[in-house]
Structure formats: structure tokens, C-alpha cells
mmCIF file of N, CA and C in Angstrom:
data_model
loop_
_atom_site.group_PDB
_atom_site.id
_atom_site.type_symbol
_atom_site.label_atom_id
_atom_site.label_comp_id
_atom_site.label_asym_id
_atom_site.label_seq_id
_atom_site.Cartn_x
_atom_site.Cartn_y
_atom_site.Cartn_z
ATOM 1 N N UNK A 1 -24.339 -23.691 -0.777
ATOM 2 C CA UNK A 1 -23.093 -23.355 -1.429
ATOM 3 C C UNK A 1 -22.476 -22.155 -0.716
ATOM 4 N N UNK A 2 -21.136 -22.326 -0.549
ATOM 5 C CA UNK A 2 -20.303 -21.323 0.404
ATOM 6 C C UNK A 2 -19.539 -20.564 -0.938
ATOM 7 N N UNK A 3 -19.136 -19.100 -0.630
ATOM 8 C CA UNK A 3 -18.523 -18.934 -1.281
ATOM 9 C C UNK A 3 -17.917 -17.698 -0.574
ATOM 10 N N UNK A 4 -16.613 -18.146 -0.309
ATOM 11 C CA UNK A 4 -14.903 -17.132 -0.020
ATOM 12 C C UNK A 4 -14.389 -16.239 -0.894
ATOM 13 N N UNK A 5 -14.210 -15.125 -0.453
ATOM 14 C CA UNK A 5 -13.476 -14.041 -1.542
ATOM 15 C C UNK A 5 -12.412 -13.676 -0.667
ATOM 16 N N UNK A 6 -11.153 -13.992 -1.460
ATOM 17 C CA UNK A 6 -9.993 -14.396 -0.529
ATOM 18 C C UNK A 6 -9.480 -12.519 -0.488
ATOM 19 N N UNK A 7 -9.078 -12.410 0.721
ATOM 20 C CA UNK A 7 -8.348 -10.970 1.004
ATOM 21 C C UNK A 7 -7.312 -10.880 0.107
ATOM 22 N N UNK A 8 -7.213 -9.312 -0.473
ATOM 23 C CA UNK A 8 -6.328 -9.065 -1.275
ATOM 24 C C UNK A 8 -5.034 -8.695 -0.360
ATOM 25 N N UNK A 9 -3.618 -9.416 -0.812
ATOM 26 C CA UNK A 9 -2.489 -9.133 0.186
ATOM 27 C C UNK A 9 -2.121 -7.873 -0.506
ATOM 28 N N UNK A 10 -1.194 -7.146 0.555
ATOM 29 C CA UNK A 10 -0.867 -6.219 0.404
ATOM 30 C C UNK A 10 1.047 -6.687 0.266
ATOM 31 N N UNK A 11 1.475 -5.954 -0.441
ATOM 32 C CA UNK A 11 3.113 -6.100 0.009
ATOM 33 C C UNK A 11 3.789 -4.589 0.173
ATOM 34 N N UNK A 12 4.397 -4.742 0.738
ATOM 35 C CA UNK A 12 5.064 -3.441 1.365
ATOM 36 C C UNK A 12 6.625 -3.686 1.702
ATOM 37 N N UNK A 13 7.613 -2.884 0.542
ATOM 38 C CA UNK A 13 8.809 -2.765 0.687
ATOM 39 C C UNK A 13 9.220 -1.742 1.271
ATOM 40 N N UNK A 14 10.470 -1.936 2.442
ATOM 41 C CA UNK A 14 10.882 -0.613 3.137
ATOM 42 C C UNK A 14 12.209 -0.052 2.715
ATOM 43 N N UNK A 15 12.693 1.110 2.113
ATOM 44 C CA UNK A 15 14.294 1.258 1.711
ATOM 45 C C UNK A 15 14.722 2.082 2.520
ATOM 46 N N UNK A 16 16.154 2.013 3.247
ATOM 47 C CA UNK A 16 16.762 3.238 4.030
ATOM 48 C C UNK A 16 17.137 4.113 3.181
ATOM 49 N N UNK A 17 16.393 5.377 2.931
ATOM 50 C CA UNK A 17 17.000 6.365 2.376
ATOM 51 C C UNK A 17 18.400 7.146 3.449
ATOM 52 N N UNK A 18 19.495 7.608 2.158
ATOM 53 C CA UNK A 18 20.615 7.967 2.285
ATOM 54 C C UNK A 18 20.403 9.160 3.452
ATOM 55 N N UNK A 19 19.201 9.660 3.616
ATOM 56 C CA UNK A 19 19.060 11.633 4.579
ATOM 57 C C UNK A 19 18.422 10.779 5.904
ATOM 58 N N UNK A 20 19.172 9.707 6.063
ATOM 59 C CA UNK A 20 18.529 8.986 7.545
ATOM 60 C C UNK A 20 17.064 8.814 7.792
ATOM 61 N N UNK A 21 16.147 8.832 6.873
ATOM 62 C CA UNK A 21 14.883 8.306 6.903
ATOM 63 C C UNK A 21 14.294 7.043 6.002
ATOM 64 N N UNK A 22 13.566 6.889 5.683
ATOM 65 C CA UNK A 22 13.057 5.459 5.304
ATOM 66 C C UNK A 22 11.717 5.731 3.847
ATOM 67 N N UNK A 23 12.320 5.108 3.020
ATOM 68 C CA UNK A 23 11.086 5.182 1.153
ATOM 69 C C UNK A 23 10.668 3.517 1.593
ATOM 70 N N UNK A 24 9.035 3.690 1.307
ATOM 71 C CA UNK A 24 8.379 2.695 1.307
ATOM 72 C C UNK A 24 7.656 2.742 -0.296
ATOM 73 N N UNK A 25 7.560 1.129 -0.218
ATOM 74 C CA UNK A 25 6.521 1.482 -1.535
ATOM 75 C C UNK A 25 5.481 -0.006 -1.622
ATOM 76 N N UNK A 26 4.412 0.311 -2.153
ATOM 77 C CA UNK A 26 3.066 -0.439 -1.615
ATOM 78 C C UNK A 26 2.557 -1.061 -2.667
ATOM 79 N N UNK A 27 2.042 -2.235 -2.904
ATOM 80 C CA UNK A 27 1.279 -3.065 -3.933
ATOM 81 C C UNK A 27 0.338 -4.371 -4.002
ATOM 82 N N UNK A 28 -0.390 -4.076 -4.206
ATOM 83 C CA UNK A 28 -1.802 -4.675 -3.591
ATOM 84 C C UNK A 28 -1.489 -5.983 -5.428
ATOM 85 N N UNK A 29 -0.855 -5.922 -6.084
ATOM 86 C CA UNK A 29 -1.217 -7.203 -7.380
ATOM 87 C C UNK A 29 -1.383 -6.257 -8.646
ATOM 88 N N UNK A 30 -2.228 -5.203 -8.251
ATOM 89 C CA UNK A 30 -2.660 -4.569 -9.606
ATOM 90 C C UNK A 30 -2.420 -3.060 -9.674
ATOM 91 N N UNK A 31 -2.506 -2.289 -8.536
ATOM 92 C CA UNK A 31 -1.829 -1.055 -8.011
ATOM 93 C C UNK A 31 -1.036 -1.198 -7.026
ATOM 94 N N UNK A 32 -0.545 -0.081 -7.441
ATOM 95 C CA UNK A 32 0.966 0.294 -6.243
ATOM 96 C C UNK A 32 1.102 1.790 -6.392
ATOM 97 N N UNK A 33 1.877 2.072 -5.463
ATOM 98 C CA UNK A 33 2.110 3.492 -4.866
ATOM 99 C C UNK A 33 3.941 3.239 -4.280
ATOM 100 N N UNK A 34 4.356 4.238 -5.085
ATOM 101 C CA UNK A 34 6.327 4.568 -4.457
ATOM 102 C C UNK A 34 6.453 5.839 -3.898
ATOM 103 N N UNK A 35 7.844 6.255 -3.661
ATOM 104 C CA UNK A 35 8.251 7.304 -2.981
ATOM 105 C C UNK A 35 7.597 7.803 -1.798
ATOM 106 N N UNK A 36 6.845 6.830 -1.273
ATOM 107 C CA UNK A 36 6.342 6.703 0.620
ATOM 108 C C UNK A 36 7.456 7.383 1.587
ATOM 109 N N UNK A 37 7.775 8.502 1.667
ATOM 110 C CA UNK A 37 8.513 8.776 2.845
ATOM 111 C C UNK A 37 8.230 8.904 4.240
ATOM 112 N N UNK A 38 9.164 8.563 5.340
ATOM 113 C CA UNK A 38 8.962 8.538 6.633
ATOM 114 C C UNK A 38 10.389 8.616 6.965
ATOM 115 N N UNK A 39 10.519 9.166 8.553
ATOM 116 C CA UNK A 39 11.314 9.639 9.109
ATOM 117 C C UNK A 39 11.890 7.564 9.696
ATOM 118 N N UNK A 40 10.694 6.958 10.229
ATOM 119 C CA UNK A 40 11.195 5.767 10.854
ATOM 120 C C UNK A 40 10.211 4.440 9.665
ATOM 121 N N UNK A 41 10.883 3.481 9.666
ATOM 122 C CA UNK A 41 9.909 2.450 8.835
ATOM 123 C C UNK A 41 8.748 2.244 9.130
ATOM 124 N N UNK A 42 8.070 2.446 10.761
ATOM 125 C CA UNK A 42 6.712 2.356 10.264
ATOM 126 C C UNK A 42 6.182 3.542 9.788
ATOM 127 N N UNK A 43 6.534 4.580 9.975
ATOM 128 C CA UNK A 43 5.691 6.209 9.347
ATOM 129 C C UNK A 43 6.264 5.825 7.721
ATOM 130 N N UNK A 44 6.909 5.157 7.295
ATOM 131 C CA UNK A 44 7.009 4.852 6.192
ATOM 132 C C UNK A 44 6.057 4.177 5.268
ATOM 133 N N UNK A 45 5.939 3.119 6.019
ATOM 134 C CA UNK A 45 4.832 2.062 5.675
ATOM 135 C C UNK A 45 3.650 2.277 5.965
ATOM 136 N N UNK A 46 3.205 3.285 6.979
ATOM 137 C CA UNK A 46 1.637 3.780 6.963
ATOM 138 C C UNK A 46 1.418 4.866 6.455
ATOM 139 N N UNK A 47 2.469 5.193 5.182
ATOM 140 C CA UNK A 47 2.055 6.210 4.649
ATOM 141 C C UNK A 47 2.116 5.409 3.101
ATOM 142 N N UNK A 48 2.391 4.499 2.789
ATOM 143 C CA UNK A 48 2.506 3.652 1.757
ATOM 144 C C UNK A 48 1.019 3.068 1.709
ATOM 145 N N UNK A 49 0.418 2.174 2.812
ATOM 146 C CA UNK A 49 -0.599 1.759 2.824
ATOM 147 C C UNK A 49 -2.270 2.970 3.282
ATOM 148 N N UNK A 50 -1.424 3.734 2.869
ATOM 149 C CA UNK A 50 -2.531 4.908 3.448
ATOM 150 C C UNK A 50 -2.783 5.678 2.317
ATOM 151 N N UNK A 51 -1.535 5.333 1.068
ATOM 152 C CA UNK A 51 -1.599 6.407 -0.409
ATOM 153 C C UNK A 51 -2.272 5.296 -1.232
ATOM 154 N N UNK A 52 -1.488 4.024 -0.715
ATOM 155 C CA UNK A 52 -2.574 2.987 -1.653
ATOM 156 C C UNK A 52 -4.053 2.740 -1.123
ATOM 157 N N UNK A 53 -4.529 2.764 0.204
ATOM 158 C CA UNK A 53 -5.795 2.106 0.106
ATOM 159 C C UNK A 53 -6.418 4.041 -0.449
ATOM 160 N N UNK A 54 -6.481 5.810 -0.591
ATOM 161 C CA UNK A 54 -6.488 5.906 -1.355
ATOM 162 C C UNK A 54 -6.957 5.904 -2.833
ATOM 163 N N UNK A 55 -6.102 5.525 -3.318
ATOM 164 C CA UNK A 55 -5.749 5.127 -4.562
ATOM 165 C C UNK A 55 -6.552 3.883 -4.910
ATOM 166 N N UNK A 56 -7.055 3.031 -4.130
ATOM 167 C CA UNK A 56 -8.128 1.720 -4.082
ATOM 168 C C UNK A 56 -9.051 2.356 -4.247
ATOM 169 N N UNK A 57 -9.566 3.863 -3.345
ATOM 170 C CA UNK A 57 -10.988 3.894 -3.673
ATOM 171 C C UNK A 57 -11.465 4.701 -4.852
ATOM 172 N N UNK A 58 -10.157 5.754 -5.155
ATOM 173 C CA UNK A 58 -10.460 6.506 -6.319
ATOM 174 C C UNK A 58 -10.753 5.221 -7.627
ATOM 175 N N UNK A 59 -10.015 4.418 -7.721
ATOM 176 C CA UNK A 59 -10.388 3.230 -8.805
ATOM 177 C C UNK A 59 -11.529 2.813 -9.000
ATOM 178 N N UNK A 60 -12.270 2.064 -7.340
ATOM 179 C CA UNK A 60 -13.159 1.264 -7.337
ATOM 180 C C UNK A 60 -14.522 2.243 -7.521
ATOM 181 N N UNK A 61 -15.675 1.562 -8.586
ATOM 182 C CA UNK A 61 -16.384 2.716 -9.196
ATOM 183 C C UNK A 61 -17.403 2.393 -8.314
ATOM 184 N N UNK A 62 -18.101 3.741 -7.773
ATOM 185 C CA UNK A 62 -19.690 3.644 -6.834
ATOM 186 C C UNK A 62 -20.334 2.973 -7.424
ATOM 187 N N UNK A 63 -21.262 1.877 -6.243
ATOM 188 C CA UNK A 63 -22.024 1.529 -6.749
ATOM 189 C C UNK A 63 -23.698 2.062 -6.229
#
């Protein structure tokens, strides 16, 4: 018997903020993380997926 534990997706929205830089915000299904700032969309988005994973481990309890 095989058994797959399918990867959790991540989604990641990018917004142009109005001061010429870029708000990301991050959500894995069950947590998420907003107000991600960056100067360009990816420093946006690897700071989104960098507050959520994070935020994944403070949740997930030691085993």
C-alpha cells in the first residue's frame, strides 16, 4: 500500500502599492500572512512566503 501526502499549495497575491513599491500577501488554505512589503514583486513575495513558512512552524507542535 502506497500512500501520497499531497504538497500544501501556497498562493501568493502581489498589489502595487501607491509609494512605488509592491504589498504581498500569502496563504497556504488555513494560514496567511498580509502587509508583505517590498520595494520590487519578488522582495515582496519572498517576504510573504518567508513570514508564512514562519508562522507554519510557530503552529506546527514539536514532536
Amino acid at each position: 500500500m502506497l500512500l501520497f501526502r499531497r504538497k500544501n499549495r501556497i498562493k501568493v497575491t502581489i498589489f502595487y502599492n501607491g509609494d512605488g513599491g509592491y504589498k504581498a500577501m500569502a496563504t497556504d488554505g488555513k494560514l496567511g500572512v498580509y502587509n508583505c512589503y517590498g520595494s520590487t514583486k519578488e522582495a515582496a513575495k519572498e517576504m510573504a512566503l518567508f513570514k508564512l513558512r514562519k508562522f507554519q512552524e510557530e503552529q506546527t507542535p514539536d514532536e
